[in-house]
XYZ file of C-alpha atoms in Angstrom:
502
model
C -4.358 -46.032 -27.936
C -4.567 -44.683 -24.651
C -1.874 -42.746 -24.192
C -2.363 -41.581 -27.577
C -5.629 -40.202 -26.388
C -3.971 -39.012 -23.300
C -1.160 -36.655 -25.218
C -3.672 -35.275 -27.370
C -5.644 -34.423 -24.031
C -2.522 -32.977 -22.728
C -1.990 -31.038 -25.878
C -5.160 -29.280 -25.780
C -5.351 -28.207 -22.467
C -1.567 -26.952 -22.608
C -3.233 -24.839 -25.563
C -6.436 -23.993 -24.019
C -4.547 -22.576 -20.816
C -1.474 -20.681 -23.202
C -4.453 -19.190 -24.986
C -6.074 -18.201 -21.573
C -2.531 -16.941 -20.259
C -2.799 -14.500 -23.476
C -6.084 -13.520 -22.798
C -5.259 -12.729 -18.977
C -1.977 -9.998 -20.174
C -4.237 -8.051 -22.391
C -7.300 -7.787 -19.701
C -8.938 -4.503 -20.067
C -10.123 -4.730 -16.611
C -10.427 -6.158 -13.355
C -13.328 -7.794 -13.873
C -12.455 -9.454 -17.318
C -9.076 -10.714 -15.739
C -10.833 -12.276 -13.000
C -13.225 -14.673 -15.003
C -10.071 -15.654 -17.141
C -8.148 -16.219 -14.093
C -10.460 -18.477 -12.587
C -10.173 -20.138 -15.431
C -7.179 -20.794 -15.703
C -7.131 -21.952 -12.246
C -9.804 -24.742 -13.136
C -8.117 -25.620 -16.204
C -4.456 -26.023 -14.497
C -5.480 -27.800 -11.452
C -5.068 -25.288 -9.472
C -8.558 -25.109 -7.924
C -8.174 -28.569 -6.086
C -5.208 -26.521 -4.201
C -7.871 -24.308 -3.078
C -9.874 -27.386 -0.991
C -6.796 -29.019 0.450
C -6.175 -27.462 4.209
C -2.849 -28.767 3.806
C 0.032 -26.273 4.020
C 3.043 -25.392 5.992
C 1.524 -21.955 5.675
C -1.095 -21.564 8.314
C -3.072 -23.516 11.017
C -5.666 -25.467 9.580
C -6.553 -26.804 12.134
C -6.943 -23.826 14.994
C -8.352 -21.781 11.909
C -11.552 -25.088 11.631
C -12.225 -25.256 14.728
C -12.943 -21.541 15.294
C -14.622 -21.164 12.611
C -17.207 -23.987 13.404
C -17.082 -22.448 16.865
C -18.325 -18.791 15.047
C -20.265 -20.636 12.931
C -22.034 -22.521 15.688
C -22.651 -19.625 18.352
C -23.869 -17.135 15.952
C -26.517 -19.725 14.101
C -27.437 -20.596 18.190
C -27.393 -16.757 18.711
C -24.868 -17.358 22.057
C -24.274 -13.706 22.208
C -21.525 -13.643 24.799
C -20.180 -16.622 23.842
C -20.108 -15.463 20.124
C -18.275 -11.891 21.378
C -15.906 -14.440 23.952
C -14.109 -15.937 21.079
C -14.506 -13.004 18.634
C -12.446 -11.024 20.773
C -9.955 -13.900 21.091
C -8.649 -13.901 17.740
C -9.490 -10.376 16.280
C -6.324 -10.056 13.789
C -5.891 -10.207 10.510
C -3.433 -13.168 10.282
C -4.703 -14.919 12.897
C -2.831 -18.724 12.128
C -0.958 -17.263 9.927
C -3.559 -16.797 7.245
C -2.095 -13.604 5.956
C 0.642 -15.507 4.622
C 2.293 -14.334 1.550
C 2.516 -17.689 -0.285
C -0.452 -18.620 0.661
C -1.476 -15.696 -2.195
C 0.996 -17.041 -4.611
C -0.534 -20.548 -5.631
C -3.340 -20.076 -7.517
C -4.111 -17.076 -10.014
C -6.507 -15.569 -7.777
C -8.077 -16.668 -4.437
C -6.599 -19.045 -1.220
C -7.452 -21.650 0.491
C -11.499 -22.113 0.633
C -11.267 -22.325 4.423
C -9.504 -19.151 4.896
C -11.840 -17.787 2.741
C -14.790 -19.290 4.382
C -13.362 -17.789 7.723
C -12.771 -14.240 7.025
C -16.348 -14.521 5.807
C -17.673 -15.870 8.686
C -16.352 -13.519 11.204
C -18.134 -10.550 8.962
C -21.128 -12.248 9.322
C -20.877 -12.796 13.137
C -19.756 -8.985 13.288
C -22.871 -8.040 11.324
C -25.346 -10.223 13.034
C -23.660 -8.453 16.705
C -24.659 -5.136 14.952
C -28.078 -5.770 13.263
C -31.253 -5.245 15.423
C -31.473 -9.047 15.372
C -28.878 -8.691 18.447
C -30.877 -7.274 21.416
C -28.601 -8.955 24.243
C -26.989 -5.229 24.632
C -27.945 -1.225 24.114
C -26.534 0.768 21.514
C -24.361 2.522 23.758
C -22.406 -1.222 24.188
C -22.672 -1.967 20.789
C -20.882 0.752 19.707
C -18.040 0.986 22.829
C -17.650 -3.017 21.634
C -17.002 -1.793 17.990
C -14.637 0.968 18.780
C -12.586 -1.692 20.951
C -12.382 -4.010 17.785
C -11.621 -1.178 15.242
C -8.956 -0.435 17.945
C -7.853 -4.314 18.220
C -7.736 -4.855 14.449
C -5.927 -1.815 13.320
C -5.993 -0.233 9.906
C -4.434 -0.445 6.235
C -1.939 1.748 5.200
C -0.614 2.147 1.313
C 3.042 3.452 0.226
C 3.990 4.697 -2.818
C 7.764 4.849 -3.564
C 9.817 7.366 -5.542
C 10.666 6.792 -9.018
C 10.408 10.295 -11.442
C 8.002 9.862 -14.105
C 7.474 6.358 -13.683
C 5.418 7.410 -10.281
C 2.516 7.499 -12.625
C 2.312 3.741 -12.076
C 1.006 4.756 -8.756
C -2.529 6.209 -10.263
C -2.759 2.657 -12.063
C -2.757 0.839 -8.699
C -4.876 3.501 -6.773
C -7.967 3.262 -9.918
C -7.666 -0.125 -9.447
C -7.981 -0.313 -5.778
C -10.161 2.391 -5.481
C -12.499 0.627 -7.669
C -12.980 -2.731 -5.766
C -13.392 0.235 -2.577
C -10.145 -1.246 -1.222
C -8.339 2.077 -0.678
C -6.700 2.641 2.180
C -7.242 6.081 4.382
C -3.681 6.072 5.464
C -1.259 7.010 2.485
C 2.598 7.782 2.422
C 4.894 8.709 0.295
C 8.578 9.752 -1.563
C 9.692 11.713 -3.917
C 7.103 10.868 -7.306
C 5.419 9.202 -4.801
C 5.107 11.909 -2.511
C 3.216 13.600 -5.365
C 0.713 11.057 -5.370
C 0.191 10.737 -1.720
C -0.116 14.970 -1.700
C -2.718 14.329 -4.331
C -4.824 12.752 -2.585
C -4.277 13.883 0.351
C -5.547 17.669 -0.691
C -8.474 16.182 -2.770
C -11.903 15.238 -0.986
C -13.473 11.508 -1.796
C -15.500 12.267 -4.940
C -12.746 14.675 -6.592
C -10.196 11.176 -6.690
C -11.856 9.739 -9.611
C -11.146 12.847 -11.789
C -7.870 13.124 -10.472
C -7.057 9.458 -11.051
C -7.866 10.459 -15.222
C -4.705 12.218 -15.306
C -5.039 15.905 -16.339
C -3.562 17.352 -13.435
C -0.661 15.697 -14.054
C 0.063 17.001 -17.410
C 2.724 19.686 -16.626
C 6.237 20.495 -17.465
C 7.350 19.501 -13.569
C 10.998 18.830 -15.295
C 12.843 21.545 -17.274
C 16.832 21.044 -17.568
C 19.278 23.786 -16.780
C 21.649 24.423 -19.262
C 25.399 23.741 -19.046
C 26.314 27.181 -18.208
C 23.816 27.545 -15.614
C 25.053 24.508 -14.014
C 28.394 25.879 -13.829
C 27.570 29.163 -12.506
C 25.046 27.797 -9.896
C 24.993 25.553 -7.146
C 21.351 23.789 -8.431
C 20.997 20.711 -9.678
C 20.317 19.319 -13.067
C 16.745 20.208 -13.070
C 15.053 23.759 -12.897
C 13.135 23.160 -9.425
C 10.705 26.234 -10.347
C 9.251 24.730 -12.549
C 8.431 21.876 -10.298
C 7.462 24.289 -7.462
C 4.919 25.997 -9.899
C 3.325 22.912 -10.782
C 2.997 21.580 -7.239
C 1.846 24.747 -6.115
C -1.056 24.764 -8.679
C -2.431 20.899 -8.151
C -2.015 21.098 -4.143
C -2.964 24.705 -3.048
C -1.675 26.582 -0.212
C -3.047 23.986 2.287
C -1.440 22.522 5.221
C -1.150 18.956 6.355
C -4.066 19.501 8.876
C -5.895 21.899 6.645
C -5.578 18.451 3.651
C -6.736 16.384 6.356
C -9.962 17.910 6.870
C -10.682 18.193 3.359
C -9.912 14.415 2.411
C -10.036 12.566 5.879
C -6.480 10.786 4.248
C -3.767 10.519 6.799
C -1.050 11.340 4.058
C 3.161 11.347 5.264
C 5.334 12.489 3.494
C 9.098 11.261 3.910
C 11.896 14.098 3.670
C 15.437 13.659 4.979
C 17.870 16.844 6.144
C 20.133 17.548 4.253
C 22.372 17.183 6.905
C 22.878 13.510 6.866
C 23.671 13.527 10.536
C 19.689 13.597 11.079
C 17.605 11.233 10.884
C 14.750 11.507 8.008
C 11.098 12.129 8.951
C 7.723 12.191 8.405
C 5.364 14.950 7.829
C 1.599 14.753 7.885
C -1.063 16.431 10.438
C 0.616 14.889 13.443
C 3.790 15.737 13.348
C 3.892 18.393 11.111
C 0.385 20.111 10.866
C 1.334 23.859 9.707
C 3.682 23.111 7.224
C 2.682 23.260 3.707
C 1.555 20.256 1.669
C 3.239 21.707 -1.415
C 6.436 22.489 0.410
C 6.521 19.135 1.674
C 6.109 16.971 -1.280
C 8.383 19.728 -3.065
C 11.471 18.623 -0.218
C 10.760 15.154 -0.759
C 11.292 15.223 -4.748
C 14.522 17.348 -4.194
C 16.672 14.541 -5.200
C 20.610 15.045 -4.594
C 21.655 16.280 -7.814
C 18.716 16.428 -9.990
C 17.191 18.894 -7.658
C 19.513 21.082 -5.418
C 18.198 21.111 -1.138
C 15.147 23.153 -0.451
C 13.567 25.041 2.448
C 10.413 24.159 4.148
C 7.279 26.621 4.470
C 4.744 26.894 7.108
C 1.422 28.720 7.598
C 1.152 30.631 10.871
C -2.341 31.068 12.093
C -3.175 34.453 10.388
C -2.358 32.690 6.971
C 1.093 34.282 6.779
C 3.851 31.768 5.450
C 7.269 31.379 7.605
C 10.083 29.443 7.352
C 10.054 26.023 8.594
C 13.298 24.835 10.557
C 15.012 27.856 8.955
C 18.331 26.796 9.196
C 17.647 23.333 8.174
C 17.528 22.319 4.337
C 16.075 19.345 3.094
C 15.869 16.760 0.361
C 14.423 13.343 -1.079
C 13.625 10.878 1.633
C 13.265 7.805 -0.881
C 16.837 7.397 -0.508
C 17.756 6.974 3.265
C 13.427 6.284 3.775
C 11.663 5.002 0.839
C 8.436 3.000 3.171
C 7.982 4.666 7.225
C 6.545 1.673 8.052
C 7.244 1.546 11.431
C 6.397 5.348 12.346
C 3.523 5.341 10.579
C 2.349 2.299 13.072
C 2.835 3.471 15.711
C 1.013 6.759 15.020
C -2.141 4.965 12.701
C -2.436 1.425 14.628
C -1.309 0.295 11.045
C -2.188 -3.524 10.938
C -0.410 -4.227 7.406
C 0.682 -2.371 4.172
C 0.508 -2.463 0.363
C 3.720 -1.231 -1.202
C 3.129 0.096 -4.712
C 7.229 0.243 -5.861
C 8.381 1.863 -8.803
C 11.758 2.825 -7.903
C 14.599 1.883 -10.285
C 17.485 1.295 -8.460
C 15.107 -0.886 -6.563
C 13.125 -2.362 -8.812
C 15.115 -4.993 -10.719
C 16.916 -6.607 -7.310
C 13.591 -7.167 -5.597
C 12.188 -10.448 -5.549
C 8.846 -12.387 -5.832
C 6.853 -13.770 -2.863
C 7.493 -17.269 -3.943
C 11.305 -16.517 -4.016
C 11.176 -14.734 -0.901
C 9.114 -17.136 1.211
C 9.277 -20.585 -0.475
C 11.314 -23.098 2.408
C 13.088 -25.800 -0.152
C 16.582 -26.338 0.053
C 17.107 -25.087 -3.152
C 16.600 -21.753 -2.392
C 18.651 -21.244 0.578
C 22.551 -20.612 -0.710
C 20.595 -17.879 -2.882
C 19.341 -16.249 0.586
C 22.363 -16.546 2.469
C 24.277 -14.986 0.016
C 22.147 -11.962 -0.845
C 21.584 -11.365 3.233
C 25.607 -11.634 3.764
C 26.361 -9.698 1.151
C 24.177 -6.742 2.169
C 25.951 -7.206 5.631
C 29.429 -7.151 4.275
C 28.613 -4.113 2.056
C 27.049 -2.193 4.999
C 29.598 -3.135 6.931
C 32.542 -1.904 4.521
C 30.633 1.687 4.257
C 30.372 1.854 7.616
C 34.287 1.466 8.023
C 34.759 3.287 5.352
C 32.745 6.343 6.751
C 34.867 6.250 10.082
C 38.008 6.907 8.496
C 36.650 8.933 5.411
C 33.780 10.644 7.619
C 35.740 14.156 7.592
C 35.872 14.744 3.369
C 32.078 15.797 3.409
C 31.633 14.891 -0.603
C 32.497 11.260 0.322
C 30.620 10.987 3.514
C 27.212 12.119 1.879
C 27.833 9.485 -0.828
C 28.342 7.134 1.714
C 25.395 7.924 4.016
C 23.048 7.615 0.992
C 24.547 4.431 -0.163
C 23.854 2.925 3.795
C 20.856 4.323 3.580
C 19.553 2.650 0.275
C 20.968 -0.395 1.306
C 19.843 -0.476 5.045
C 16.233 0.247 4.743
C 13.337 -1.929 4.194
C 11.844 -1.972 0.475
C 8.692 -4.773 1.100
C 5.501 -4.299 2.567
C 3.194 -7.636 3.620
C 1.781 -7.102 -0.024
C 4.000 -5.854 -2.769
C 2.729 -4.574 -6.014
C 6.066 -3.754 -8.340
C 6.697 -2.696 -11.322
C 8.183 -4.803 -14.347
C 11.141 -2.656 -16.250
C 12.350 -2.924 -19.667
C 15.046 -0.655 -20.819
C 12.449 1.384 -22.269
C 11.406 2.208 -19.045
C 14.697 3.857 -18.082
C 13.960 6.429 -20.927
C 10.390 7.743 -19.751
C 12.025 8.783 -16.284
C 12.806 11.921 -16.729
C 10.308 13.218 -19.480
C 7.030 15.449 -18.369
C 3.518 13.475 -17.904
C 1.940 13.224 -21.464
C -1.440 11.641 -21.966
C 0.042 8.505 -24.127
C 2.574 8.405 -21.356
C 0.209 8.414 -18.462
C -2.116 6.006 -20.210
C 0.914 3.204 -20.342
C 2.113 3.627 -17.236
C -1.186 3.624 -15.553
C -2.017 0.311 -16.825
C 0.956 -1.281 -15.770
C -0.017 -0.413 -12.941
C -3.433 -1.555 -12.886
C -2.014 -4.832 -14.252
C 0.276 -5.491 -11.668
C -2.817 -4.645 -8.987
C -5.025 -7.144 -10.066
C -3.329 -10.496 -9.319
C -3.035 -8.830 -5.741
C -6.591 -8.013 -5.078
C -8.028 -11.273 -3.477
C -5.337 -10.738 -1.104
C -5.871 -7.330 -0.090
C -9.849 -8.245 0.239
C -8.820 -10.969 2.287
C -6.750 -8.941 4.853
C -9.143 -5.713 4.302
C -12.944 -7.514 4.337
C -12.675 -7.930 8.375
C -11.282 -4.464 9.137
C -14.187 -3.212 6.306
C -17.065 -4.986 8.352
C -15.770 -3.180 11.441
C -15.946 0.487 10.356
C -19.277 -0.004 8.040
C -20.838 -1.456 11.345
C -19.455 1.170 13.190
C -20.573 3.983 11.204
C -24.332 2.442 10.943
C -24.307 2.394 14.825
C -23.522 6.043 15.160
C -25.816 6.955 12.647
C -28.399 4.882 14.748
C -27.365 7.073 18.036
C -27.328 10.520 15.962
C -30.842 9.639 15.161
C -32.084 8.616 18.493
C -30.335 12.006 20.013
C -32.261 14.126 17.156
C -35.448 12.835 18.001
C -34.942 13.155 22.346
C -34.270 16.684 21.068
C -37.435 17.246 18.997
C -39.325 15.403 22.179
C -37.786 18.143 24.403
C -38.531 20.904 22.298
């Protein structure tokens, strides 16, 4: 009788939880999916995972005491002490808690400790700022901050190339941008390069009109026909056409010029077309006079589609010259999809969020549990794909040495290394799910039934990856809100010594 009861207990909650599996894929926002997610963690188990500080993971242990040790000298308001250990330990993974897998569990939401202690050190962080804290002057208070906003470093999001189905990238910026989880550093390739350019020429409150899609709605792709291709050296596509559109949605501003307007550090990845270079970045560092348009332009010029292009700049009386004249250049995606290490050395990046659409990428990358998961099992599967991506660099490489002088070969070649050698992960991944059908919107023009699918896919795929963007972003978020109130505090103070003077 028993286990009778038993299996018909079992059968109803395997029903209950399909049904709320259901419910979850046809969420019609972020909200909505996280109440049915939380669900279905109850109703699976998976909550009791949450409680358990057991995990192979991250430090339980080192990450409990501190945070009784926050915990204790911020309720006993031990200023220095409270600052002592703060400064210890200001990073966002500190033991490890920044973990992948430790993301990959539950539907939504870690480990309750890690939770508890990302919390915690807001709190103390708030508590140092608040007029509560009279231990130090403002002047401290905000040196202090700067030196942690320093320490802790800053976000950055990538979005990779991909044609059309780029438009996934507006799906994961409304949905980020909406929990106020957008990052201020932004780069991108190719379709993604249009995106990052986007945003990068619009100020704050002009993103949520953008992000409804009518300035993408353009004919960016017309096709030659046959006997223009044979008569010309361009590629498939008509690149006016493209050129036209980008010039209309990003203006004739430069990289420093965008800056100003949207305080967004945007890159933008273009490669020479001289593969004997290496690719690069351009933004308001490295780059500030050249056109955004011309940029984003180079870095959508993909090898045959789109035949090499020119760069522009903008001297300082507004007239336009030739950047690099002698240099052409093309898509970056493919030899420098994610700059992830230029862009942190430049921004103090402390992690990124890859949004990846590409798809010649796409369908070979893997999920965090089969990237990061330690049993046995998994291992001849990782040996082989990282030896065979060493064995196939290694045979272009050879290959290149004694092919290097026939110039058609060598440029395959170089762009083969390069899509193989680069790095197509960030610490949090948000990718795209392709069915054939896919394949066939990649080359059409942005339509509103078009942009409505493709943005939702991407807000889909953005949602199971919020609680672990708000876990690595609420610390960094504390810093600069308490930051900015403290200068605001000093601004006022200096106003009013001036209207006491006057």
């Amino acid at each position: 009788m028993l286990v009778k009861v038993q299996e018909k207990k079992n059968t109803y909650q395997k029903h209950r939880i399909d049904v709320l599996h259901e419910s979850l894929k046809h969420a019609s926002n972020y909200a909505e999916w996280k109440q049915i997610a939380l669900k279905l963690d109850e109703e699976s188990g998976k909550e009791e995972w949450k409680y358990d500080n057991q995990s192979p993971y991250f430090d339980a242990e080192v990450l409990s005491k501190r945070y009784n040790l926050l915990k204790k000298y911020r309720t006993q308001r031990r200023i220095l002490d409270l600052i002592y250990v703060l400064r210890e330990g200001l990073s966002y993974d500190f033991a490890n808690i920044g973990h992948p897998m430790l993301f990959a569990e539950t539907y939504i939401g870690t480990k309750k400790i890690i939770e508890n202690y990302v919390e915690e050190v807001s709190n103390c962080l708030q508590y140092l700022a608040s007029s509560e804290c009279i231990t130090f002057q403002l002047k401290e208070k905000i040196q202090f901050f700067d030196e942690c906003h320093k320490a802790y470093g800053q976000p950055a999001l990538m979005f990779s190339g991909g044609a059309t189905l780029g438009l996934f990238h507006t799906g994961v910026c409304k949905a980020l941008l909406e929990q106020d989880l957008m990052p201020r550093v932004l780069s991108g390739s190719s379709a993604g390069a249009i995106m990052t350019g986007m945003l990068g020429v619009s100020a704050s409150d002009k993103v949520p009109d953008l992000l409804n899609g009518e300035h993408f709605f353009s004919d960016a792709f017309k096709f030659r026909k046959i006997s223009d291709l044979i008569k010309g050296h361009g590629g498939i596509a008509d690149v006016m056409f493209l050129k036209k559109f980008l010039m209309q949605n990003l203006g004739d501003l430069t990289f420093a010029e965008a800056y100003e307007q949207s305080k967004r550090h945007i890159n933008i990845v273009v490669a020479p077309y001289n593969t004997a270079q290496n690719p690069r970045i351009m933004n308001a560092l490295t780059a500030p006079n050249v056109l955004v348009w011309s940029a984003v332009l180079a870095s959508c010029a993909v090898p045959v589609l789109f035949p090499p292009v020119h760069l522009t700049s903008k001297r300082y009386d507004g007239q336009h010259t030739p950047y690099m004249a002698n240099t052409k250049w093309v898509d970056g995606s493919m030899r420098s999809d994610f700059p992830q290490e230029k862009m942190a050395r430049l921004y103090n990046i402390n992690y990124t969020i890859a949004s990846q659409v590409n798809p010649h990428i796409v369908p070979f990358m893997q999920s965090d549990t089969e990237r990061f998961r330690r049993d046995v099992l998994i291992w001849p599967e990782r040996i082989i794909r990282h030896q065979g991506k060493a064995i196939a660099m290694d045979m272009m490489d050879l290959t290149r040495n004694y092919m290097g002088s026939f110039f058609p070969i060598r440029r395959v070649l170089d762009h083969g290394y390069g899509i193989l050698g680069q790095r197509y992960y960030g610490d949090v991944n948000i990718i795209a799910r392709y069915g054939l059908r896919h394949y066939s919107y990649m080359l059409k023009n942005p339509r509103p039934k078009l942009f409505k699918i493709l943005q939702q896919e991407g807000e889909r795929a953005t949602w199971p990856k919020i609680a672990s963007i708000e876990t690595h972003a609420r610390i960094g978020k504390t810093i600069e809100h308490c930051l900015a109130s403290l200068r605001k505090q000093e601004e006022k103070q200096q106003n009013e010594y001036y209207y006491v003077d006057l």
